[in-house]
PDB file of C-alpha atoms and ligand atoms in Angstrom:
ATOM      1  CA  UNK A 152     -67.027 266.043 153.755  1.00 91.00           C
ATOM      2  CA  UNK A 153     -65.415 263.935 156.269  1.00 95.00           C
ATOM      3  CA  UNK A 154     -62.145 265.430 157.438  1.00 96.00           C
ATOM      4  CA  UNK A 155     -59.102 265.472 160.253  1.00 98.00           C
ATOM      5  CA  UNK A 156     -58.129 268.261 161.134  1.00 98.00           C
ATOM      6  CA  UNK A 157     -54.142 267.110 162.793  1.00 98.00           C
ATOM      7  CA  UNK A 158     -51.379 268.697 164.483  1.00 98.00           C
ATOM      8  CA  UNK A 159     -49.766 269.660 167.408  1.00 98.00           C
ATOM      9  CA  UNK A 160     -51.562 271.433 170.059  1.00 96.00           C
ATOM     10  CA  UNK A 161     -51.941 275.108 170.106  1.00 93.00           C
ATOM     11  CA  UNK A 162     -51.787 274.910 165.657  1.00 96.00           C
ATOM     12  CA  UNK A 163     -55.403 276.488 165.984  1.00 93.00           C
ATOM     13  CA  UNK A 164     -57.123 273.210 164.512  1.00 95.00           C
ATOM     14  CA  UNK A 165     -60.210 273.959 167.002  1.00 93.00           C
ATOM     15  CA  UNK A 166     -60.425 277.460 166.218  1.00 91.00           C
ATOM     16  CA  UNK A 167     -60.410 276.829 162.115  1.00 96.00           C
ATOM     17  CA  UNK A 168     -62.788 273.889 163.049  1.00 96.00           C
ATOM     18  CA  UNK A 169     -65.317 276.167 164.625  1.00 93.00           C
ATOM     19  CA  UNK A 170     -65.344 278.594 161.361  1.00 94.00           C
ATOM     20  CA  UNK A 171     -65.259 275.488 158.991  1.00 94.00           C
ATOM     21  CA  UNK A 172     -68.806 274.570 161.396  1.00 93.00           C
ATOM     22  CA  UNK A 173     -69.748 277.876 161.466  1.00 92.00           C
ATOM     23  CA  UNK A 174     -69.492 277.867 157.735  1.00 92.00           C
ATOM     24  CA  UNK A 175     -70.665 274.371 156.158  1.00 89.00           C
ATOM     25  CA  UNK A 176     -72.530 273.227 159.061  1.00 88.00           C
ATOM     26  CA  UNK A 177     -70.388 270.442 159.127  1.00 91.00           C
ATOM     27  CA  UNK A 178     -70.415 268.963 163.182  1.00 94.00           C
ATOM     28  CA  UNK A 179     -66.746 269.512 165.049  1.00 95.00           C
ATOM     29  CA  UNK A 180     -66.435 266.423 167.191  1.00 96.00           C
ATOM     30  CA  UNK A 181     -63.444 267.505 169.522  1.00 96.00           C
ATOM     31  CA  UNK A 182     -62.668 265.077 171.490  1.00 97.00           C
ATOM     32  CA  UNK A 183     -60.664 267.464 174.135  1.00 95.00           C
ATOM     33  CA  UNK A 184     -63.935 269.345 174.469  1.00 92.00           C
ATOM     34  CA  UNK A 185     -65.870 265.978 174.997  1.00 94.00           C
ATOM     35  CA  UNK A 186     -63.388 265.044 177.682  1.00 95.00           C
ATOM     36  CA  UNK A 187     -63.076 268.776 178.754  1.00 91.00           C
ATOM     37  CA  UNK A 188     -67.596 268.092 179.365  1.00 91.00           C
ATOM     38  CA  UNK A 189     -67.288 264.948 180.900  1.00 93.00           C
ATOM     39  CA  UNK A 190     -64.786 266.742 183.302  1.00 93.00           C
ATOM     40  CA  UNK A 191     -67.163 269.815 184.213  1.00 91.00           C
ATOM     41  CA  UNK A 192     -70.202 267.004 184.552  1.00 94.00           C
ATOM     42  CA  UNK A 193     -67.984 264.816 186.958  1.00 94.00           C
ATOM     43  CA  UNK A 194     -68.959 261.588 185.283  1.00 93.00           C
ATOM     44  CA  UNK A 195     -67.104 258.716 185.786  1.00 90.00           C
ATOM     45  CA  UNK A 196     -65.202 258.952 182.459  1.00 90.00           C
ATOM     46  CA  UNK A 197     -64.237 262.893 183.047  1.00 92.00           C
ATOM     47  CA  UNK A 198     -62.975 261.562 186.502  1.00 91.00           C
ATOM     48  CA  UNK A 199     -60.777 258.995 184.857  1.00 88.00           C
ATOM     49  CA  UNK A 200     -59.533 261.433 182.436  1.00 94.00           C
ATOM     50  CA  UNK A 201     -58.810 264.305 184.374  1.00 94.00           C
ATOM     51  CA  UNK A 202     -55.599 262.997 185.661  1.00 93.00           C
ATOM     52  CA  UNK A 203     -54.300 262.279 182.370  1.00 95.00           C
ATOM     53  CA  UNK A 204     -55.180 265.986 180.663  1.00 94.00           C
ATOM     54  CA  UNK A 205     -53.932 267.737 183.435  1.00 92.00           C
ATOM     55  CA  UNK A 206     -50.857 266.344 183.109  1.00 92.00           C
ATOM     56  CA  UNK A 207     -50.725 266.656 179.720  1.00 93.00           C
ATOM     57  CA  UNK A 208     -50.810 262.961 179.240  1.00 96.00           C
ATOM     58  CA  UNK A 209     -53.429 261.209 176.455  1.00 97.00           C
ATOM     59  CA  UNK A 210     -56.531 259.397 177.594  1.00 97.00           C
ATOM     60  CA  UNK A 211     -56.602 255.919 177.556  1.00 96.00           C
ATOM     61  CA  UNK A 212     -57.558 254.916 173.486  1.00 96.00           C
ATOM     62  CA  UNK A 213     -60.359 252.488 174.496  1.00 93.00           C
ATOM     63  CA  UNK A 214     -62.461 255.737 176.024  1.00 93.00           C
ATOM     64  CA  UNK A 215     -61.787 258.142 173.055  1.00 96.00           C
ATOM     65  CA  UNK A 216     -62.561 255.291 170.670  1.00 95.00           C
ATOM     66  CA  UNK A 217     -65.856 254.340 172.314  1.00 92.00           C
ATOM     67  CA  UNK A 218     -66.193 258.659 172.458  1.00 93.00           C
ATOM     68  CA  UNK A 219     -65.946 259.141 168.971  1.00 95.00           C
ATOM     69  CA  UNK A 220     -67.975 255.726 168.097  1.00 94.00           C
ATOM     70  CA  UNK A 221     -71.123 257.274 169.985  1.00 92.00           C
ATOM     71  CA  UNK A 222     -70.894 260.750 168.286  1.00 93.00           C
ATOM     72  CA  UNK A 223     -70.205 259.490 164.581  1.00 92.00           C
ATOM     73  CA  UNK A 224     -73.676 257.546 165.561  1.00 90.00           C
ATOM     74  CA  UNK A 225     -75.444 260.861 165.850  1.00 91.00           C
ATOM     75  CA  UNK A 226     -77.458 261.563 162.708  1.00 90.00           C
ATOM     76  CA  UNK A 227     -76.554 265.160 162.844  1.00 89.00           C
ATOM     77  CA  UNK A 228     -73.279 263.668 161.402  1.00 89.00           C
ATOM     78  CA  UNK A 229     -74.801 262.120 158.214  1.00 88.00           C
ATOM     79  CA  UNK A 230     -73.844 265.465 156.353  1.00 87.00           C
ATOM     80  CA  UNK A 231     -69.650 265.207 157.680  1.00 92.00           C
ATOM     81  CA  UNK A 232     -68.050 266.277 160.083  1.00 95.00           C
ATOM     82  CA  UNK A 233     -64.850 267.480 161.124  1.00 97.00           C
ATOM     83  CA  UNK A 234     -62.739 265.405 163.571  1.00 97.00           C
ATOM     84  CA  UNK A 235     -60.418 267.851 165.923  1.00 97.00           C
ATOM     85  CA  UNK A 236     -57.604 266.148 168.133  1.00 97.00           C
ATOM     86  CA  UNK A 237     -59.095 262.718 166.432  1.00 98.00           C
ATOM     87  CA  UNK A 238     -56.905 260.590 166.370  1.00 98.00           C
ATOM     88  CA  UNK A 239     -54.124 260.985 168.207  1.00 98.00           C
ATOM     89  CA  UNK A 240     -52.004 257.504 168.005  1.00 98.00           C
ATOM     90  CA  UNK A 241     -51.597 255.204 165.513  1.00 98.00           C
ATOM     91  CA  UNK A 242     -53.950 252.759 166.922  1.00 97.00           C
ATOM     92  CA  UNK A 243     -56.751 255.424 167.309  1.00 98.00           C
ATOM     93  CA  UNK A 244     -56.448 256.385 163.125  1.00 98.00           C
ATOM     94  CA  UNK A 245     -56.269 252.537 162.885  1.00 98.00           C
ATOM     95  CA  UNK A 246     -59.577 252.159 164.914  1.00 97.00           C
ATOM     96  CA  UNK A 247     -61.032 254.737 162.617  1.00 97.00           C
ATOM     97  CA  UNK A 248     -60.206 253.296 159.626  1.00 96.00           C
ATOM     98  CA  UNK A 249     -62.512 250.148 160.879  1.00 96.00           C
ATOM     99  CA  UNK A 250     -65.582 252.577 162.108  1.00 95.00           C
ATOM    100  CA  UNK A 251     -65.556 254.148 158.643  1.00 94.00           C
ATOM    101  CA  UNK A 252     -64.987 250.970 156.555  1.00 94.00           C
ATOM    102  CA  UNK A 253     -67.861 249.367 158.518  1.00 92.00           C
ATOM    103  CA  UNK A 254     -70.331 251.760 158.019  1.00 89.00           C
ATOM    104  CA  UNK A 255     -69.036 252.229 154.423  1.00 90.00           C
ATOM    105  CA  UNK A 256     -67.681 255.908 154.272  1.00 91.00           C
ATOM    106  CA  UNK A 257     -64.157 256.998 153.703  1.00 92.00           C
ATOM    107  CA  UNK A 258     -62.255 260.024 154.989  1.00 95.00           C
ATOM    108  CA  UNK A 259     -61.824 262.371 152.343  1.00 94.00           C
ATOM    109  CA  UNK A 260     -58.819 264.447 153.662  1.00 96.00           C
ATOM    110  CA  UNK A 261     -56.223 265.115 156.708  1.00 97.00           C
ATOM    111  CA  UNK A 262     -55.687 268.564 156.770  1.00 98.00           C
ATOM    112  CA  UNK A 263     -52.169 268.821 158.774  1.00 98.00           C
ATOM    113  CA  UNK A 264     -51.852 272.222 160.276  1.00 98.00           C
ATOM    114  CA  UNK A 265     -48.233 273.597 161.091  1.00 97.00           C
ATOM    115  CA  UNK A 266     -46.643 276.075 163.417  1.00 97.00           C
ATOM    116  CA  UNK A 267     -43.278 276.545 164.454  1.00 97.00           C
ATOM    117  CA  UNK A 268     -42.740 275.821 168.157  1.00 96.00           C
ATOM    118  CA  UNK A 269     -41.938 278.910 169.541  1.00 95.00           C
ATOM    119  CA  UNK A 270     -45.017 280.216 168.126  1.00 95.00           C
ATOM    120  CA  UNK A 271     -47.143 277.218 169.751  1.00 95.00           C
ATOM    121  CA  UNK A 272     -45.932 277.938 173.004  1.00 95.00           C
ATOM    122  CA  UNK A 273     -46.828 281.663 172.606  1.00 94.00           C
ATOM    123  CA  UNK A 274     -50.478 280.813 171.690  1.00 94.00           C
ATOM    124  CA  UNK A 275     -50.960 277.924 174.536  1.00 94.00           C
ATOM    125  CA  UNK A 276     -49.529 280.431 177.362  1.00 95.00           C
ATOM    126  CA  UNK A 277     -51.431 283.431 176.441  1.00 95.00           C
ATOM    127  CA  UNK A 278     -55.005 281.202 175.569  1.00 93.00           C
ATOM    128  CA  UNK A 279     -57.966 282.165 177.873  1.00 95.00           C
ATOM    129  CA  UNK A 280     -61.405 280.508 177.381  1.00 92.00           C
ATOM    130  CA  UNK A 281     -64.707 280.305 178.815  1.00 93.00           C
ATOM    131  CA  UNK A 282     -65.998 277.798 181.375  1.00 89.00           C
ATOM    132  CA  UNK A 283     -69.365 278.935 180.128  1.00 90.00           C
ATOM    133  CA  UNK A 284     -69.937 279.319 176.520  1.00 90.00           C
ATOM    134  CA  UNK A 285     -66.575 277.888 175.662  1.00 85.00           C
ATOM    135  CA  UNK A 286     -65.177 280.796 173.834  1.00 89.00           C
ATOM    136  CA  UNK A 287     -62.005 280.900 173.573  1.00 89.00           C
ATOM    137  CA  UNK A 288     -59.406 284.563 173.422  1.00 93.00           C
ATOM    138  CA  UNK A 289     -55.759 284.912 173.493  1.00 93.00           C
ATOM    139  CA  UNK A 290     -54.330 287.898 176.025  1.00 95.00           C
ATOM    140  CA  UNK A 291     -52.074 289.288 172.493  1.00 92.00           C
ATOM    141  CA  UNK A 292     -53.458 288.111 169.600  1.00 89.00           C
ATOM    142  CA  UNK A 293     -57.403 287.756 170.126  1.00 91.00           C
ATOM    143  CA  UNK A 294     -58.215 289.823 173.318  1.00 95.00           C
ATOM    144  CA  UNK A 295     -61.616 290.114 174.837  1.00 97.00           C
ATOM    145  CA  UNK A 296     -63.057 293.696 174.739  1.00 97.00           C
ATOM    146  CA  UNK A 297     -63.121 293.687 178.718  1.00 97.00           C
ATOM    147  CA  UNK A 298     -59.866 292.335 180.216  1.00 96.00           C
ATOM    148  CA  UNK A 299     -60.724 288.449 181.787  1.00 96.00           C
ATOM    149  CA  UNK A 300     -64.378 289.086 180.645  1.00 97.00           C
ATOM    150  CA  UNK A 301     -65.845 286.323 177.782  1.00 97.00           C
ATOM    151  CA  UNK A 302     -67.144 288.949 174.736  1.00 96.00           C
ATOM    152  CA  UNK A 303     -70.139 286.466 174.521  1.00 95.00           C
ATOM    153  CA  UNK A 304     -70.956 285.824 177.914  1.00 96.00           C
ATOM    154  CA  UNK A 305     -70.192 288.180 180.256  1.00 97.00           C
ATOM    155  CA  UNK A 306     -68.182 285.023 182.478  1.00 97.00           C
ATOM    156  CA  UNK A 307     -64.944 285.208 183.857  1.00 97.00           C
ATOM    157  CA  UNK A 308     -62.026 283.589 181.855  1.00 97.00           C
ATOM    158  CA  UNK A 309     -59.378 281.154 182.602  1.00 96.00           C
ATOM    159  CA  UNK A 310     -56.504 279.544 181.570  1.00 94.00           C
ATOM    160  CA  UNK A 311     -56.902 275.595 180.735  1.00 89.00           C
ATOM    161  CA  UNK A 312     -55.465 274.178 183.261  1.00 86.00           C
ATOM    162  CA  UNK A 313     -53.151 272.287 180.617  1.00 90.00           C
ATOM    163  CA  UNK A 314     -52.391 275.508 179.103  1.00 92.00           C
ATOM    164  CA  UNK A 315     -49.692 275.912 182.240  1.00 89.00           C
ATOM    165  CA  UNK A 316     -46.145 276.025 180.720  1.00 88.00           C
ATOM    166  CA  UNK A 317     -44.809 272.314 182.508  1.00 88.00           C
ATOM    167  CA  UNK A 318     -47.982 271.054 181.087  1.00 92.00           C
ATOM    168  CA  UNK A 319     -47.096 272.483 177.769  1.00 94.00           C
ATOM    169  CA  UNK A 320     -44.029 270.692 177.365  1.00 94.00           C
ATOM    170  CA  UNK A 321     -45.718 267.753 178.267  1.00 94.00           C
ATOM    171  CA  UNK A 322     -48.154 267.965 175.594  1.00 95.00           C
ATOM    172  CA  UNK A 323     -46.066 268.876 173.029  1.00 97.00           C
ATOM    173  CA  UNK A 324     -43.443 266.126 174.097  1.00 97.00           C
ATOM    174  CA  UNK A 325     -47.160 263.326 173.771  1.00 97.00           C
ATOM    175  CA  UNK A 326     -47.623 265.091 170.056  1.00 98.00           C
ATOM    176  CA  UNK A 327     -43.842 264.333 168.643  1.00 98.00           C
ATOM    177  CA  UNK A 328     -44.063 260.588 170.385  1.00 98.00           C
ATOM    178  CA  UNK A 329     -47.455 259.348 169.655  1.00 98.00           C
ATOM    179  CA  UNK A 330     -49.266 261.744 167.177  1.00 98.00           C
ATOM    180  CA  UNK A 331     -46.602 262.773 164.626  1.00 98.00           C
ATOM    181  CA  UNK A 332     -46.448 259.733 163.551  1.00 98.00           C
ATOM    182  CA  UNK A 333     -49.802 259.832 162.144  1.00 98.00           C
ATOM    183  CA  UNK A 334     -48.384 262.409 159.608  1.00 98.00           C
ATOM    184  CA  UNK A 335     -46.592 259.614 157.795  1.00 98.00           C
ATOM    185  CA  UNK A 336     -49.387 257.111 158.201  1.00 98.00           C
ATOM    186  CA  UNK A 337     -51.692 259.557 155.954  1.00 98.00           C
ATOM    187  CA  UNK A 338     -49.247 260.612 153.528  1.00 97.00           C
ATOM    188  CA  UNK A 339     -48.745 256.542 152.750  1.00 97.00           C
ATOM    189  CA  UNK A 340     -52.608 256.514 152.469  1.00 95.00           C
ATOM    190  CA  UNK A 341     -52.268 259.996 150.155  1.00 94.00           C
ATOM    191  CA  UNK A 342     -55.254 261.676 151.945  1.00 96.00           C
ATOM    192  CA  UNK A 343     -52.704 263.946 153.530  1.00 97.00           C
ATOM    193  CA  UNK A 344     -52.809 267.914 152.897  1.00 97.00           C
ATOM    194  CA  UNK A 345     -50.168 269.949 154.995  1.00 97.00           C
ATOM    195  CA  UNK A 346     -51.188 273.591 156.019  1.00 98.00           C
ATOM    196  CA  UNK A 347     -48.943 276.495 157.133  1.00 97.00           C
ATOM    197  CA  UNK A 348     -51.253 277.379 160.422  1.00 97.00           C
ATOM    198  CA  UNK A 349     -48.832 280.655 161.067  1.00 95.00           C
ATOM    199  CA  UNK A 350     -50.009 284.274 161.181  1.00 92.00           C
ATOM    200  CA  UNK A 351     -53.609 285.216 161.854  1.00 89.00           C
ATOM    201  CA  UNK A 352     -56.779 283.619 161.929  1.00 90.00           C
ATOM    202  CA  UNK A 353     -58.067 284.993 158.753  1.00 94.00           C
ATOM    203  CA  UNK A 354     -55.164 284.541 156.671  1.00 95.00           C
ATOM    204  CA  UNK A 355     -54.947 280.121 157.845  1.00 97.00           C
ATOM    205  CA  UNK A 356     -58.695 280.255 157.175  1.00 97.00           C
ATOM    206  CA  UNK A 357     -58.039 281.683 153.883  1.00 97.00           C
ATOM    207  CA  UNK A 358     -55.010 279.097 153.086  1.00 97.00           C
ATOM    208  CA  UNK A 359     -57.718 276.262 154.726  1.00 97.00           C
ATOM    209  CA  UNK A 360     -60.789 277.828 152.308  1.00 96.00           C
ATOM    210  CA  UNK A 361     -58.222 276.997 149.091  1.00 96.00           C
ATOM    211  CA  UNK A 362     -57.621 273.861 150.167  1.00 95.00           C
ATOM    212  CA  UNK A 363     -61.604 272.943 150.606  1.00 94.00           C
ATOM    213  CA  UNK A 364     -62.124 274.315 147.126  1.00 93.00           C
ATOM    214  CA  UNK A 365     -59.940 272.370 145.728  1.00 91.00           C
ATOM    215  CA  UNK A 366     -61.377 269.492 147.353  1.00 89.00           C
ATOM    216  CA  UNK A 367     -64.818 270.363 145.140  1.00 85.00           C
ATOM    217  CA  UNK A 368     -66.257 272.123 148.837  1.00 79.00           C
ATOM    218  CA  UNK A 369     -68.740 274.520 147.448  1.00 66.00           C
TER     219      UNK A 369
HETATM  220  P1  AMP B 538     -57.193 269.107 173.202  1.00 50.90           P
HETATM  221  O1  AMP B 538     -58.257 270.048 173.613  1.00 50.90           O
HETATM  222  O2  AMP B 538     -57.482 268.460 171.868  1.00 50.90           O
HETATM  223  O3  AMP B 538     -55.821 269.719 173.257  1.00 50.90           O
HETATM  224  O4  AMP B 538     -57.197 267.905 174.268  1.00 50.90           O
HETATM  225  C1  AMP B 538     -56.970 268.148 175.651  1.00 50.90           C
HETATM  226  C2  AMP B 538     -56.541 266.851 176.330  1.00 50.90           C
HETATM  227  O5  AMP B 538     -57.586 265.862 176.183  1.00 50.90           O
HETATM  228  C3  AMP B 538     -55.304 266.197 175.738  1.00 50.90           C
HETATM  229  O6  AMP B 538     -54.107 266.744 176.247  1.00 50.90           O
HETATM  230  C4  AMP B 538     -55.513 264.739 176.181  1.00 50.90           C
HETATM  231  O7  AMP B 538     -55.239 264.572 177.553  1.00 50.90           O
HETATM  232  C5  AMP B 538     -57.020 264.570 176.006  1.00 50.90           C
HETATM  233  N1  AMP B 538     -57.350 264.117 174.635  1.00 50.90           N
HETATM  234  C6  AMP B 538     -58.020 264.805 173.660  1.00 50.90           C
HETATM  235  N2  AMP B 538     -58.144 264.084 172.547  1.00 50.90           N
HETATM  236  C7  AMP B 538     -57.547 262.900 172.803  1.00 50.90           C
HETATM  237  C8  AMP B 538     -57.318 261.717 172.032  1.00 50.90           C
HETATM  238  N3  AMP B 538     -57.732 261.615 170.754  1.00 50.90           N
HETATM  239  N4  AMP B 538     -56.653 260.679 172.621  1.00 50.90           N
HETATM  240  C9  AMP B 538     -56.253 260.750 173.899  1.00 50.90           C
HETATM  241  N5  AMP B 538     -56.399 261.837 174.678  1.00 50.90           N
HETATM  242  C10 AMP B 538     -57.048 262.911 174.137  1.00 50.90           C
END
């Protein structure tokens, strides 16, 4: 199965991503987490980038292109793979469209995840993750057993530093410009599928589990 998983950020595409991995053993290329990487590593990408994601801004489509070229290369992919925050403009999805025709696969479904806003913003304040393992927790809704301590790790959390609330709006203000309009784009191409991403983890992995079965996922 090759899928991409869309919406806004803070719909929990990452976190359903991780399960669906966790699950089919599909690979999740994220490209946030990529950039997030090349960040920690200090390479000259992740020092190019960093400006742009912490100001909530998108990364420059010629370096999450060539990104997402490399990892589709891996042969770890050759089963699927899931594609979170992938792409994000028009002329990203139209990029794709020429990486996947060329190596002759197609992209068997968009899964669109919604939330209402209020509800996004609630999620993106209150998210803690791990610098370590990458774990991520939310101070309400998923809570580490030790206050500020990773479940997994034993490191200290922190809040992305895009997770801030001025960066929020930012983000969210990027998504209804430049990736919305990726919604239409699919539903032209009819590999669109729209999921309801409120409530809690379980019950959008449950709504996301129907949708894979009736995509033949076994
Ligand atoms: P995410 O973890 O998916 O929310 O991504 C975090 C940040 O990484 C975004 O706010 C952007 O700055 C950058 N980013 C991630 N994916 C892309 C993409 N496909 N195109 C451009 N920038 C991206």
């Amino acid at each position: 199965m090759r899928l991409v998983f869309l919406g806004a950020p803070g719909v929990g595409k990452g976190t359903q991503a991780d399960r669906v991995t966790a699950q089919f053993a599909w690979p999740k290329i994220s490209t946030g987490d990529l950039l997030r990487d090349a960040v920690r590593n200090k390479t000259v990408l992740g020092l190019q980038a960093k400006k742009c994601m912490d100001e909530g801004k998108l990364v420059p489509d010629t370096v999450v292109i060539e990104m997402v070229r490399a990892r589709l290369a891996d042969p770890l992919c050759q089963v699927g793979f899931i594609l979170d925050g992938f792409p994000r403009t028009v002329s990203q999805a139209e990029e794709l469209g020429r990486m996947f025709a060329g190596r002759g696969l197609t992209l068997d479904r968009v899964i669109n995840f919604h939330v209402s806003r209020e509800d996004i913003v609630k999620r993106l304040s209150g998210r803690r993750s791990c610098p370590k393992c990458q774990s991520v927790f939310h101070v309400d809704f998923a809570a580490p057993k030790v206050s500020g301590i990773c479940d997994r790790c034993g490191e200290l959390l922190v809040q992305r530093s895009d997770d801030k609330p001025e960066t929020i709006a930012a983000r969210l203000k990027v998504y209804d410009e430049q990736t919305a309009p990726l919604i239409a784009y699919y539903e032209q191409k009819h590999t669109l599928t729209n999921l309801d991403g409120s409530g809690d983890m379980e019950d959008v992995y449950g709504r996301l589990v129907q949708v894979l079965d009736r995509l033949g996922v076994k």
